[in-house]
Amino acid sequence: MLKIRLMGTKKDIKWFRDFLHKSPQIEVEEFSEVFPNKGTNRFYRAYAEVKRNSATEK
């Protein structure tokens, strides 16, 4: 399992979340809500827990 911290614009985080969910090799166990970063109005953060999809693992 991997724990990932994402940082970027809301649009970029949404794009990557959708990318993770569509990937057949990755199973998204958890994806947090988007939080604002301190000191900036442009960048946000989110957290994800992912693991390899055992059905596609060889």
CSV table of N, CA and C in Angstrom, one decimal:
chain,number,residue,atom,x,y,z
A,1,MET,N,0.8,-1.2,0.0
A,1,MET,CA,0.0,0.0,0.0
A,1,MET,C,0.9,1.2,0.0
A,2,LEU,N,0.4,2.3,-0.7
A,2,LEU,CA,1.1,3.6,-0.7
A,2,LEU,C,0.2,4.6,-0.1
A,3,LYS,N,0.7,5.5,0.6
A,3,LYS,CA,0.0,6.7,1.1
A,3,LYS,C,0.6,7.9,0.3
A,4,ILE,N,-0.2,8.6,-0.3
A,4,ILE,CA,0.2,9.7,-1.2
A,4,ILE,C,-0.4,11.0,-0.8
A,5,ARG,N,0.5,12.1,-0.7
A,5,ARG,CA,0.0,13.4,-0.5
A,5,ARG,C,0.1,14.2,-1.8
A,6,LEU,N,-1.1,14.7,-2.2
A,6,LEU,CA,-1.1,15.4,-3.5
A,6,LEU,C,-1.2,16.9,-3.2
A,7,MET,N,-0.5,17.7,-4.0
A,7,MET,CA,-0.5,19.1,-3.8
A,7,MET,C,-0.7,19.7,-5.2
A,8,GLY,N,-1.6,20.6,-5.4
A,8,GLY,CA,-1.8,21.3,-6.7
A,8,GLY,C,-3.1,22.1,-6.7
A,9,THR,N,-3.5,22.5,-7.8
A,9,THR,CA,-4.8,23.2,-7.9
A,9,THR,C,-6.0,22.2,-7.7
A,10,LYS,N,-7.2,22.7,-7.5
A,10,LYS,CA,-8.3,21.8,-7.3
A,10,LYS,C,-8.5,21.0,-8.6
A,11,LYS,N,-8.3,21.6,-9.7
A,11,LYS,CA,-8.5,21.0,-11.0
A,11,LYS,C,-7.5,19.8,-11.2
A,12,ASP,N,-6.3,20.1,-10.9
A,12,ASP,CA,-5.2,19.0,-11.0
A,12,ASP,C,-5.5,17.8,-10.1
A,13,ILE,N,-5.9,18.1,-8.8
A,13,ILE,CA,-6.2,17.0,-7.9
A,13,ILE,C,-7.4,16.2,-8.4
A,14,LYS,N,-8.4,16.9,-8.9
A,14,LYS,CA,-9.5,16.1,-9.4
A,14,LYS,C,-9.1,15.3,-10.6
A,15,TRP,N,-8.3,15.8,-11.5
A,15,TRP,CA,-7.8,15.0,-12.6
A,15,TRP,C,-7.1,13.8,-12.2
A,16,PHE,N,-6.2,13.9,-11.2
A,16,PHE,CA,-5.4,12.8,-10.8
A,16,PHE,C,-6.2,11.8,-10.0
A,17,ARG,N,-7.2,12.2,-9.3
A,17,ARG,CA,-8.2,11.3,-8.6
A,17,ARG,C,-8.9,10.5,-9.6
A,18,ASP,N,-9.4,11.1,-10.6
A,18,ASP,CA,-10.1,10.4,-11.7
A,18,ASP,C,-9.1,9.4,-12.4
A,19,PHE,N,-7.9,9.8,-12.6
A,19,PHE,CA,-6.9,9.0,-13.3
A,19,PHE,C,-6.6,7.7,-12.4
A,20,LEU,N,-6.5,7.9,-11.1
A,20,LEU,CA,-6.3,6.8,-10.2
A,20,LEU,C,-7.4,5.8,-10.3
A,21,HIS,N,-8.7,6.3,-10.2
A,21,HIS,CA,-9.8,5.5,-10.2
A,21,HIS,C,-10.0,4.7,-11.5
A,22,LYS,N,-9.5,5.2,-12.6
A,22,LYS,CA,-9.7,4.6,-13.9
A,22,LYS,C,-8.6,3.6,-14.2
A,23,SER,N,-7.5,3.7,-13.5
A,23,SER,CA,-6.3,2.8,-13.8
A,23,SER,C,-6.7,1.4,-13.3
A,24,PRO,N,-6.5,0.4,-14.2
A,24,PRO,CA,-6.9,-1.0,-13.9
A,24,PRO,C,-5.8,-1.6,-13.0
A,25,GLN,N,-4.6,-1.1,-12.9
A,25,GLN,CA,-3.6,-1.6,-12.0
A,25,GLN,C,-3.6,-1.1,-10.6
A,26,ILE,N,-4.4,-0.1,-10.3
A,26,ILE,CA,-4.5,0.5,-9.0
A,26,ILE,C,-5.8,0.4,-8.4
A,27,GLU,N,-5.9,0.1,-7.1
A,27,GLU,CA,-7.1,0.1,-6.3
A,27,GLU,C,-7.0,1.2,-5.3
A,28,VAL,N,-7.9,2.2,-5.4
A,28,VAL,CA,-7.9,3.3,-4.5
A,28,VAL,C,-8.7,2.9,-3.3
A,29,GLU,N,-8.0,2.8,-2.1
A,29,GLU,CA,-8.7,2.4,-0.9
A,29,GLU,C,-9.4,3.6,-0.2
A,30,GLU,N,-8.7,4.8,-0.3
A,30,GLU,CA,-9.3,6.0,0.3
A,30,GLU,C,-8.7,7.2,-0.4
A,31,PHE,N,-9.6,8.2,-0.5
A,31,PHE,CA,-9.2,9.5,-1.1
A,31,PHE,C,-9.9,10.6,-0.3
A,32,SER,N,-9.1,11.5,0.3
A,32,SER,CA,-9.6,12.5,1.2
A,32,SER,C,-10.3,13.6,0.5
A,33,GLU,N,-10.9,14.5,1.2
A,33,GLU,CA,-11.4,15.7,0.7
A,33,GLU,C,-10.3,16.6,0.4
A,34,VAL,N,-10.5,17.7,-0.3
A,34,VAL,CA,-9.4,18.7,-0.7
A,34,VAL,C,-9.4,19.7,0.4
A,35,PHE,N,-8.1,20.0,0.9
A,35,PHE,CA,-7.9,20.9,1.9
A,35,PHE,C,-7.1,22.1,1.4
A,36,PRO,N,-7.4,23.4,1.8
A,36,PRO,CA,-6.6,24.5,1.3
A,36,PRO,C,-5.2,24.5,2.0
A,37,ASN,N,-4.2,24.9,1.3
A,37,ASN,CA,-2.8,25.0,1.8
A,37,ASN,C,-2.7,26.4,2.5
A,38,LYS,N,-2.0,26.4,3.6
A,38,LYS,CA,-1.8,27.7,4.3
A,38,LYS,C,-0.9,28.6,3.5
A,39,GLY,N,-1.2,29.9,3.4
A,39,GLY,CA,-0.3,30.8,2.8
A,39,GLY,C,-0.6,31.0,1.3
A,40,THR,N,-1.6,30.3,0.7
A,40,THR,CA,-1.8,30.4,-0.7
A,40,THR,C,-3.3,30.2,-0.9
A,41,ASN,N,-3.8,30.9,-1.9
A,41,ASN,CA,-5.2,30.7,-2.3
A,41,ASN,C,-5.3,29.8,-3.6
A,42,ARG,N,-4.2,29.5,-4.1
A,42,ARG,CA,-4.1,28.7,-5.4
A,42,ARG,C,-4.0,27.2,-5.2
A,43,PHE,N,-3.2,26.8,-4.3
A,43,PHE,CA,-2.9,25.4,-4.1
A,43,PHE,C,-3.6,24.7,-3.0
A,44,TYR,N,-3.9,23.5,-3.2
A,44,TYR,CA,-4.7,22.7,-2.2
A,44,TYR,C,-3.9,21.3,-2.0
A,45,ARG,N,-4.4,20.5,-1.1
A,45,ARG,CA,-3.8,19.2,-0.9
A,45,ARG,C,-4.9,18.2,-0.6
A,46,ALA,N,-4.6,16.9,-0.9
A,46,ALA,CA,-5.4,15.8,-0.7
A,46,ALA,C,-4.6,14.6,-0.4
A,47,TYR,N,-5.1,13.6,0.2
A,47,TYR,CA,-4.4,12.4,0.6
A,47,TYR,C,-5.1,11.2,0.0
A,48,ALA,N,-4.3,10.2,-0.5
A,48,ALA,CA,-4.8,9.0,-1.1
A,48,ALA,C,-4.1,7.8,-0.5
A,49,GLU,N,-4.8,6.7,-0.4
A,49,GLU,CA,-4.2,5.4,-0.1
A,49,GLU,C,-4.6,4.5,-1.2
A,50,VAL,N,-3.5,3.9,-1.8
A,50,VAL,CA,-3.7,3.1,-3.0
A,50,VAL,C,-2.9,1.8,-2.8
A,51,LYS,N,-3.3,0.8,-3.6
A,51,LYS,CA,-2.5,-0.5,-3.6
A,51,LYS,C,-2.7,-1.1,-5.0
A,52,ARG,N,-1.8,-2.0,-5.3
A,52,ARG,CA,-1.9,-2.7,-6.5
A,52,ARG,C,-3.2,-3.5,-6.6
A,53,ASN,N,-3.8,-3.6,-7.7
A,53,ASN,CA,-4.9,-4.4,-7.9
A,53,ASN,C,-4.5,-5.8,-8.1
A,54,SER,N,-4.9,-6.7,-7.2
A,54,SER,CA,-4.4,-8.0,-7.2
A,54,SER,C,-4.9,-8.8,-8.4
A,55,ALA,N,-6.0,-8.4,-9.0
A,55,ALA,CA,-6.5,-9.1,-10.2
A,55,ALA,C,-5.6,-8.9,-11.4
A,56,THR,N,-4.9,-7.8,-11.4
A,56,THR,CA,-4.0,-7.5,-12.6
A,56,THR,C,-2.5,-7.9,-12.3
A,57,GLU,N,-2.2,-8.2,-11.0
A,57,GLU,CA,-0.9,-8.5,-10.6
A,57,GLU,C,-0.4,-9.9,-11.1
A,58,LYS,N,0.8,-9.9,-11.6
A,58,LYS,CA,1.3,-11.2,-12.2
A,58,LYS,C,2.4,-11.7,-11.3
